[in-house]
Amino acid sequence: MPIVMVDPHQVHAPVAFVNQALLDLTGYSQEEVSGRNWHLLHMPGSGRDDLNAVDVALHAGEPFETEFLGRRKNGSAFRCSLALSPVHDEAGHLRWVALALTEIGPAHRSDREDTDQSRHLEEQVERRTRDLQAALDRKTSLLHEVEHRIKNTLQMTASLVLLKARRLRDPEARRVLQETAERVSALSAAHRLLSAAGDGGRFNLKEFTAELAGELVTTLPKGQVDLDLDIQPLGVPAPKATALALLMNELIGNAVKHAFPNGRRGRLTIEIGRTENGLKIAVADNGVGLDHAPPAEGSFGKTLITMLVQQLKGQLTWRDQKPGTRAEIVMPVDAQEMKFE
Ligand SMILES: Nc1ncnc2c1ncn2[C@@H]1O[C@H](COP(=O)(O)OP(=O)(O)OP(=O)(O)O)[C@@H](O)[C@H]1O
Ligand SMILES: [Mg+2]
């Protein structure tokens, strides 16, 4: 084993003696190395940190192990491991430190080794990617399953309320229950869309609004109200889905229910789009206007709208368009959070 004996008591730890194996490895002669700093066996520019750590251990007379890039007399490099062993005299005082070098390979790997290595790494990356994709697929399908069950439960709740409504003779009580069933149905529809969403779990507000408005308008006689949709396709994060779904339900529901009494013809316009720092939703009709009739007793929709807008940290304005009503909501939206496709 190539060995260098150095004197730890001198600042530069000069070489005192090297064995034949070290001369064979490096191509030096005994005279060329004796008295010189052992650093001449280190390839310059290949990292000094280890060198410093070796020197610290060397002067302290402590054992130490590391790897470094060695340098032969002809300038060629070799990779080696280095082990430091302190040598003590009979009185137990540190006398020498032996540096044992073991060559562990050429400085550069062969192309073939490199190719093998990179193929191995590629395989590992592929395997990890497959595992991660499988985990993501499992998570996505679980989420879909959960949303699907929520949707079914809500749909069942709506059906139960409707069944009860049909058995009531009091028309007012029946109406109240029917409207409750409609609200629950709107939530169920939101969860149906979430259960079909991609792995981002985003709620497709355009699809939801188009579907809901279409359904609500069909409760009016055909041709009475034209529907005008101007909606940018966008996916909102699942946690906002239920609030937005209910909000759209109340706004569109009000226009359909109150703006066009007695067969009044008109137009319902829904706009959803991006503003400078968020999202803008407008539901406008050219109907009779908000103050046409006093609010029905126990009416709750507008309060619910206000609460939902607060929850979404937005701002709500009602405008009398003469004719008709326009409700406008602007809410701040993180561009990362809400994706406009
Ligand atoms: N687009 C609209 N056009 C005309 N009047 C409206 C419009 N939206 C709301 N209103 C009036 O405002 C009132 C209050 O609306 P709100 O949604 O709070 O209650 P509601 O729709 O009567 O009952 P609920 O929403 O609780 O089922 C309505 O009763 C109606 O008179
Ligand atoms: Mg209402």
Short mmCIF file of C-alpha atoms and ligand atoms in Angstrom, two decimals:
data_model
loop_
_atom_site.label_atom_id
_atom_site.label_comp_id
_atom_site.label_asym_id
_atom_site.label_seq_id
_atom_site.Cartn_x
_atom_site.Cartn_y
_atom_site.Cartn_z
CA MET A 1 0.00 0.00 0.00
CA PRO A 2 1.42 3.42 -0.96
CA ILE A 3 2.36 5.26 2.24
CA VAL A 4 3.68 8.76 2.97
CA MET A 5 5.16 9.54 6.40
CA VAL A 6 4.89 13.21 7.32
CA ASP A 7 6.11 15.27 10.24
CA PRO A 8 3.05 16.71 11.99
CA HIS A 9 5.11 19.04 14.18
CA GLN A 10 6.12 21.28 11.30
CA VAL A 11 3.76 23.82 9.81
CA HIS A 12 3.86 22.41 6.28
CA ALA A 13 3.95 18.81 7.43
CA PRO A 14 6.87 17.89 5.15
CA VAL A 15 7.26 14.38 3.78
CA ALA A 16 9.81 12.42 5.81
CA PHE A 17 9.68 9.18 3.93
CA VAL A 18 7.60 7.37 1.28
CA ASN A 19 7.57 3.65 0.50
CA GLN A 20 8.25 1.94 -2.82
CA ALA A 21 4.54 1.41 -3.53
CA LEU A 22 4.02 5.18 -3.40
CA LEU A 23 6.97 5.81 -5.72
CA ASP A 24 5.50 3.23 -8.13
CA LEU A 25 2.10 4.86 -7.99
CA THR A 26 3.27 8.45 -8.48
CA GLY A 27 6.41 8.13 -10.57
CA TYR A 28 8.47 10.22 -8.14
CA SER A 29 11.81 9.27 -6.59
CA GLN A 30 12.44 9.40 -2.83
CA GLU A 31 14.56 12.56 -3.18
CA GLU A 32 11.92 14.37 -5.20
CA VAL A 33 9.34 14.13 -2.46
CA SER A 34 11.36 14.16 0.77
CA GLY A 35 11.05 17.44 2.65
CA ARG A 36 8.21 18.70 0.47
CA ASN A 37 4.65 19.39 1.44
CA TRP A 38 2.54 16.29 0.97
CA HIS A 39 0.09 18.50 -1.04
CA LEU A 40 2.23 17.86 -4.12
CA LEU A 41 0.38 14.53 -4.33
CA HIS A 42 -2.95 16.34 -4.63
CA MET A 43 -4.38 17.43 -7.96
CA PRO A 44 -4.64 21.24 -7.82
CA GLY A 45 -8.09 22.66 -8.33
CA SER A 46 -9.95 19.50 -7.34
CA GLY A 47 -11.32 20.80 -4.05
CA ARG A 48 -9.44 22.21 -1.07
CA ASP A 49 -11.95 21.51 1.67
CA ASP A 50 -10.86 17.93 2.17
CA LEU A 51 -7.23 18.97 2.05
CA ASN A 52 -7.79 21.40 4.90
CA ALA A 53 -9.67 18.78 6.91
CA VAL A 54 -6.75 16.36 6.40
CA ASP A 55 -4.28 18.98 7.60
CA VAL A 56 -6.33 19.72 10.71
CA ALA A 57 -6.48 16.01 11.61
CA LEU A 58 -2.83 15.57 10.72
CA HIS A 59 -1.58 18.27 13.06
CA ALA A 60 -3.92 17.06 15.79
CA GLY A 61 -2.61 13.51 15.35
CA GLU A 62 -6.07 12.13 14.82
CA PRO A 63 -7.14 9.34 12.48
CA PHE A 64 -9.05 10.55 9.44
CA GLU A 65 -10.36 9.14 6.17
CA THR A 66 -11.38 10.79 2.93
CA GLU A 67 -11.20 10.51 -0.82
CA PHE A 68 -9.36 12.84 -3.14
CA LEU A 69 -7.94 13.29 -6.57
CA GLY A 70 -4.22 12.51 -6.59
CA ARG A 71 -1.58 13.78 -9.00
CA ARG A 72 1.34 11.82 -10.44
CA LYS A 73 4.68 13.32 -11.34
CA ASN A 74 3.65 13.34 -15.01
CA GLY A 75 0.54 15.36 -14.13
CA SER A 76 -1.99 12.55 -14.63
CA ALA A 77 -4.72 12.13 -12.05
CA PHE A 78 -5.88 9.16 -10.04
CA ARG A 79 -8.71 8.79 -7.58
CA CYS A 80 -7.70 7.47 -4.21
CA SER A 81 -8.87 7.03 -0.69
CA LEU A 82 -6.67 8.45 2.03
CA ALA A 83 -6.37 7.15 5.57
CA LEU A 84 -4.43 8.96 8.26
CA SER A 85 -2.86 7.02 11.14
CA PRO A 86 -0.85 8.74 13.86
CA VAL A 87 2.34 6.97 14.89
CA HIS A 88 3.48 7.42 18.53
CA ASP A 89 6.87 6.83 20.09
CA GLU A 90 7.50 4.61 23.09
CA ALA A 91 6.67 7.45 25.47
CA GLY A 92 3.28 7.84 23.75
CA HIS A 93 4.13 11.14 22.01
CA LEU A 94 2.95 11.80 18.46
CA ARG A 95 5.97 11.22 16.22
CA TRP A 96 4.79 10.76 12.63
CA VAL A 97 1.56 10.59 10.74
CA ALA A 98 1.21 7.93 8.07
CA LEU A 99 -0.90 8.76 5.03
CA ALA A 100 -1.98 5.56 3.30
CA LEU A 101 -3.23 6.03 -0.24
CA THR A 102 -5.33 3.43 -2.00
CA GLU A 103 -5.97 3.95 -5.66
CA ILE A 104 -9.67 3.48 -6.32
CA GLY A 105 -9.84 4.23 -10.01
CA PRO A 106 -8.79 6.50 -12.84
CA ALA A 107 -9.72 10.16 -12.59
CA HIS A 108 -12.33 9.87 -15.28
CA ARG A 109 -14.75 7.11 -15.78
CA SER A 110 -14.81 5.43 -19.15
CA ASP A 111 -17.59 6.36 -21.56
CA ARG A 112 -19.03 2.94 -21.09
CA GLU A 113 -19.26 3.37 -17.33
CA ASP A 114 -20.87 6.76 -17.87
CA THR A 115 -23.46 5.29 -20.26
CA ASP A 116 -24.23 2.45 -17.84
CA GLN A 117 -24.57 4.93 -15.00
CA SER A 118 -26.86 7.30 -16.88
CA ARG A 119 -29.01 4.42 -18.15
CA HIS A 120 -29.34 3.23 -14.57
CA LEU A 121 -30.33 6.73 -13.44
CA GLU A 122 -32.85 7.09 -16.25
CA GLU A 123 -34.43 3.80 -15.24
CA GLN A 124 -34.64 4.99 -11.63
CA VAL A 125 -36.25 8.28 -12.68
CA GLU A 126 -38.73 6.42 -14.89
CA ARG A 127 -39.62 4.06 -12.07
CA ARG A 128 -40.10 6.94 -9.60
CA THR A 129 -42.22 8.85 -12.13
CA ARG A 130 -44.40 5.78 -12.69
CA ASP A 131 -44.83 5.34 -8.91
CA LEU A 132 -45.71 9.01 -8.44
CA GLN A 133 -48.17 8.93 -11.34
CA ALA A 134 -49.81 5.83 -9.88
CA ALA A 135 -50.08 7.54 -6.47
CA LEU A 136 -51.57 10.64 -8.09
CA ASP A 137 -54.05 8.50 -10.04
CA ARG A 138 -55.10 6.79 -6.83
CA LYS A 139 -55.56 10.15 -5.07
CA THR A 140 -57.53 11.55 -8.01
CA SER A 141 -59.84 8.60 -8.23
CA LEU A 142 -60.41 8.71 -4.47
CA LEU A 143 -61.29 12.41 -4.70
CA HIS A 144 -63.67 11.67 -7.58
CA GLU A 145 -65.26 8.92 -5.55
CA VAL A 146 -65.74 11.25 -2.56
CA GLU A 147 -67.22 14.03 -4.72
CA HIS A 148 -69.47 11.48 -6.39
CA ARG A 149 -70.79 10.32 -3.01
CA ILE A 150 -71.35 13.89 -1.80
CA LYS A 151 -73.25 14.59 -5.01
CA ASN A 152 -75.43 11.48 -4.51
CA THR A 153 -76.11 12.34 -0.87
CA LEU A 154 -77.13 15.90 -1.77
CA GLN A 155 -79.29 14.65 -4.62
CA MET A 156 -81.00 12.26 -2.24
CA THR A 157 -81.56 15.07 0.27
CA ALA A 158 -83.14 17.21 -2.45
CA SER A 159 -85.40 14.32 -3.46
CA LEU A 160 -86.51 13.75 0.14
CA VAL A 161 -87.39 17.43 0.55
CA LEU A 162 -89.29 17.39 -2.75
CA LEU A 163 -91.20 14.25 -1.74
CA LYS A 164 -92.24 15.98 1.45
CA ALA A 165 -93.24 19.12 -0.46
CA ARG A 166 -95.57 17.16 -2.71
CA ARG A 167 -97.49 15.87 0.30
CA LEU A 168 -98.15 19.33 1.72
CA ARG A 169 -101.41 21.08 0.99
CA ASP A 170 -100.29 24.55 2.06
CA PRO A 171 -98.91 26.13 -1.17
CA GLU A 172 -96.57 28.45 0.76
CA ALA A 173 -95.00 25.59 2.70
CA ARG A 174 -94.72 23.60 -0.53
CA ARG A 175 -92.97 26.49 -2.29
CA VAL A 176 -90.49 26.92 0.54
CA LEU A 177 -89.59 23.24 0.49
CA GLN A 178 -89.30 23.23 -3.30
CA GLU A 179 -86.90 26.17 -3.20
CA THR A 180 -84.83 24.45 -0.54
CA ALA A 181 -84.65 21.36 -2.74
CA GLU A 182 -83.48 23.55 -5.64
CA ARG A 183 -80.66 25.02 -3.54
CA VAL A 184 -79.51 21.56 -2.49
CA SER A 185 -79.72 20.46 -6.13
CA ALA A 186 -77.44 23.31 -7.18
CA LEU A 187 -74.87 22.14 -4.62
CA SER A 188 -75.22 18.60 -5.88
CA ALA A 189 -74.54 19.82 -9.44
CA ALA A 190 -71.37 21.55 -8.26
CA HIS A 191 -70.14 18.30 -6.74
CA ARG A 192 -71.02 16.39 -9.90
CA LEU A 193 -68.70 18.68 -11.85
CA LEU A 194 -66.00 18.33 -9.19
CA SER A 195 -66.25 14.55 -9.38
CA ALA A 196 -65.55 14.78 -13.11
CA ALA A 197 -62.71 17.30 -12.71
CA GLY A 198 -59.13 16.47 -13.67
CA ASP A 199 -56.34 15.90 -11.17
CA GLY A 200 -56.23 19.63 -10.33
CA GLY A 201 -59.67 19.10 -8.76
CA ARG A 202 -60.88 22.33 -10.34
CA PHE A 203 -64.46 23.34 -10.66
CA ASN A 204 -65.54 24.33 -14.15
CA LEU A 205 -67.52 27.52 -13.51
CA LYS A 206 -68.39 28.01 -17.16
CA GLU A 207 -69.87 24.56 -17.56
CA PHE A 208 -71.74 24.86 -14.27
CA THR A 209 -73.19 28.30 -15.01
CA ALA A 210 -74.24 27.43 -18.56
CA GLU A 211 -75.97 24.28 -17.36
CA LEU A 212 -77.69 25.97 -14.42
CA ALA A 213 -78.88 29.00 -16.41
CA GLY A 214 -80.17 26.74 -19.17
CA GLU A 215 -82.13 24.68 -16.65
CA LEU A 216 -83.56 27.67 -14.76
CA VAL A 217 -84.69 29.43 -17.94
CA THR A 218 -86.57 26.34 -19.08
CA THR A 219 -88.85 26.78 -16.06
CA LEU A 220 -90.26 29.77 -17.98
CA PRO A 221 -92.41 29.36 -21.11
CA LYS A 222 -90.30 28.76 -24.20
CA GLY A 223 -89.10 31.92 -25.92
CA GLN A 224 -90.06 34.28 -23.09
CA VAL A 225 -86.51 35.00 -22.00
CA ASP A 226 -83.40 34.91 -24.16
CA LEU A 227 -80.25 33.78 -22.49
CA ASP A 228 -77.03 35.58 -23.28
CA LEU A 229 -73.86 34.01 -21.93
CA ASP A 230 -70.45 35.60 -22.08
CA ILE A 231 -68.32 33.36 -19.93
CA GLN A 232 -64.59 32.77 -20.09
CA PRO A 233 -63.63 29.16 -19.56
CA LEU A 234 -62.04 28.89 -16.15
CA GLY A 235 -61.36 26.40 -13.45
CA VAL A 236 -61.75 27.50 -9.85
CA PRO A 237 -60.26 25.59 -6.92
CA ALA A 238 -62.60 23.10 -5.27
CA PRO A 239 -62.87 24.96 -1.91
CA LYS A 240 -64.55 27.90 -3.68
CA ALA A 241 -66.85 25.71 -5.73
CA THR A 242 -69.81 25.43 -3.38
CA ALA A 243 -69.89 29.16 -2.55
CA LEU A 244 -69.75 30.09 -6.24
CA ALA A 245 -72.35 27.48 -7.16
CA LEU A 246 -74.83 28.76 -4.57
CA LEU A 247 -74.13 32.37 -5.52
CA MET A 248 -74.86 31.74 -9.20
CA ASN A 249 -77.97 29.80 -8.23
CA GLU A 250 -79.38 32.70 -6.18
CA LEU A 251 -78.54 35.41 -8.73
CA ILE A 252 -79.87 33.58 -11.77
CA GLY A 253 -82.78 32.16 -9.77
CA ASN A 254 -83.86 35.67 -8.73
CA ALA A 255 -83.77 37.02 -12.26
CA VAL A 256 -85.79 34.09 -13.57
CA LYS A 257 -88.25 34.22 -10.68
CA HIS A 258 -88.81 37.95 -10.26
CA ALA A 259 -87.70 39.95 -13.29
CA PHE A 260 -90.23 38.73 -15.83
CA PRO A 261 -93.65 38.48 -14.20
CA ASN A 262 -96.87 38.02 -16.17
CA GLY A 263 -95.20 36.66 -19.25
CA ARG A 264 -92.99 39.74 -19.68
CA ARG A 265 -90.42 39.05 -22.38
CA GLY A 266 -86.79 39.87 -21.92
CA ARG A 267 -83.15 38.98 -21.84
CA LEU A 268 -80.94 37.52 -19.16
CA THR A 269 -77.22 38.21 -19.52
CA ILE A 270 -74.49 36.46 -17.59
CA GLU A 271 -70.89 37.57 -17.83
CA ILE A 272 -67.94 35.96 -16.13
CA GLY A 273 -64.43 37.08 -16.86
CA ARG A 274 -61.14 38.26 -15.62
CA THR A 275 -60.37 41.75 -14.34
CA GLU A 276 -57.00 43.30 -13.54
CA ASN A 277 -56.69 41.60 -10.18
CA GLY A 278 -59.45 39.06 -10.07
CA LEU A 279 -62.72 37.78 -11.31
CA LYS A 280 -65.87 39.61 -12.32
CA ILE A 281 -69.32 38.08 -12.37
CA ALA A 282 -72.37 39.96 -13.62
CA VAL A 283 -75.95 38.76 -13.80
CA ALA A 284 -78.22 41.27 -15.54
CA ASP A 285 -81.81 41.27 -16.71
CA ASN A 286 -83.97 43.83 -18.48
CA GLY A 287 -87.00 42.99 -16.35
CA VAL A 288 -89.17 44.90 -13.94
CA GLY A 289 -86.43 46.02 -11.54
CA LEU A 290 -85.66 45.28 -7.91
CA ASP A 291 -88.22 47.67 -6.43
CA HIS A 292 -91.11 46.49 -8.52
CA ALA A 293 -92.51 44.48 -5.63
CA PRO A 294 -91.75 44.34 -1.92
CA PRO A 295 -89.58 41.38 -0.98
CA ALA A 296 -91.53 38.26 -0.16
CA GLU A 297 -91.89 37.47 3.52
CA GLY A 298 -89.00 35.45 4.87
CA SER A 299 -87.01 35.99 1.70
CA PHE A 300 -83.44 34.99 2.18
CA GLY A 301 -81.76 34.94 -1.23
CA LYS A 302 -80.24 38.41 -1.16
CA THR A 303 -78.92 37.89 2.37
CA LEU A 304 -77.38 34.63 1.23
CA ILE A 305 -75.81 36.40 -1.76
CA THR A 306 -74.26 39.03 0.55
CA MET A 307 -72.90 36.34 2.87
CA LEU A 308 -71.42 34.33 0.01
CA VAL A 309 -69.75 37.37 -1.53
CA GLN A 310 -68.24 38.17 1.87
CA GLN A 311 -67.01 34.63 2.18
CA LEU A 312 -65.36 34.95 -1.24
CA LYS A 313 -63.87 38.30 -0.11
CA GLY A 314 -65.56 40.05 -3.00
CA GLN A 315 -67.59 43.20 -3.52
CA LEU A 316 -71.19 43.29 -4.62
CA THR A 317 -73.12 46.07 -6.31
CA TRP A 318 -76.75 46.15 -7.38
CA ARG A 319 -77.66 48.49 -10.15
CA ASP A 320 -81.05 49.56 -11.38
CA GLN A 321 -80.59 49.49 -15.15
CA LYS A 322 -83.98 50.92 -15.97
CA PRO A 323 -85.20 48.56 -17.16
CA GLY A 324 -83.91 45.70 -15.13
CA THR A 325 -81.37 44.77 -12.53
CA ARG A 326 -77.68 44.16 -12.72
CA ALA A 327 -75.79 42.43 -9.92
CA GLU A 328 -72.05 42.69 -10.22
CA ILE A 329 -69.45 40.94 -8.13
CA VAL A 330 -65.73 41.49 -8.26
CA MET A 331 -63.46 39.32 -6.20
CA PRO A 332 -59.72 39.16 -5.82
CA VAL A 333 -58.28 36.02 -7.27
CA ASP A 334 -54.80 34.65 -7.22
CA ALA A 335 -53.87 33.95 -10.83
CA GLN A 336 -52.19 30.73 -9.65
CA GLU A 337 -55.31 29.71 -7.81
CA MET A 338 -57.79 30.20 -10.59
CA LYS A 339 -56.88 28.94 -14.01
CA PHE A 340 -58.26 30.53 -17.11
CA GLU A 341 -57.89 27.87 -19.77
N1 LIG B 1 -83.66 40.29 -10.72
C1 LIG B 1 -84.68 40.76 -10.01
N2 LIG B 1 -85.65 41.47 -10.61
C2 LIG B 1 -86.70 41.96 -9.91
N3 LIG B 1 -86.83 41.81 -8.59
C3 LIG B 1 -85.91 41.11 -7.93
C4 LIG B 1 -84.79 40.55 -8.58
N4 LIG B 1 -84.03 39.93 -7.65
C5 LIG B 1 -84.66 40.09 -6.49
N5 LIG B 1 -85.79 40.79 -6.62
C6 LIG B 1 -86.70 41.22 -5.55
O1 LIG B 1 -85.98 41.18 -4.34
C7 LIG B 1 -86.66 40.38 -3.41
C8 LIG B 1 -85.71 39.70 -2.52
O2 LIG B 1 -85.00 38.68 -3.21
P1 LIG B 1 -84.47 37.45 -2.43
O3 LIG B 1 -83.68 36.59 -3.31
O4 LIG B 1 -83.85 37.94 -1.17
O5 LIG B 1 -85.79 36.71 -1.99
P2 LIG B 1 -86.73 35.78 -2.83
O6 LIG B 1 -86.12 35.43 -4.13
O7 LIG B 1 -88.06 36.42 -2.87
O8 LIG B 1 -86.81 34.52 -1.90
P3 LIG B 1 -85.72 33.43 -1.72
O9 LIG B 1 -84.53 33.87 -2.50
O10 LIG B 1 -85.45 33.39 -0.27
O11 LIG B 1 -86.29 32.20 -2.27
C9 LIG B 1 -87.52 39.47 -4.22
O12 LIG B 1 -88.63 39.06 -3.50
C10 LIG B 1 -87.89 40.32 -5.40
O13 LIG B 1 -88.99 41.13 -5.12
MG MG B 2 -84.16 34.72 -4.32
#
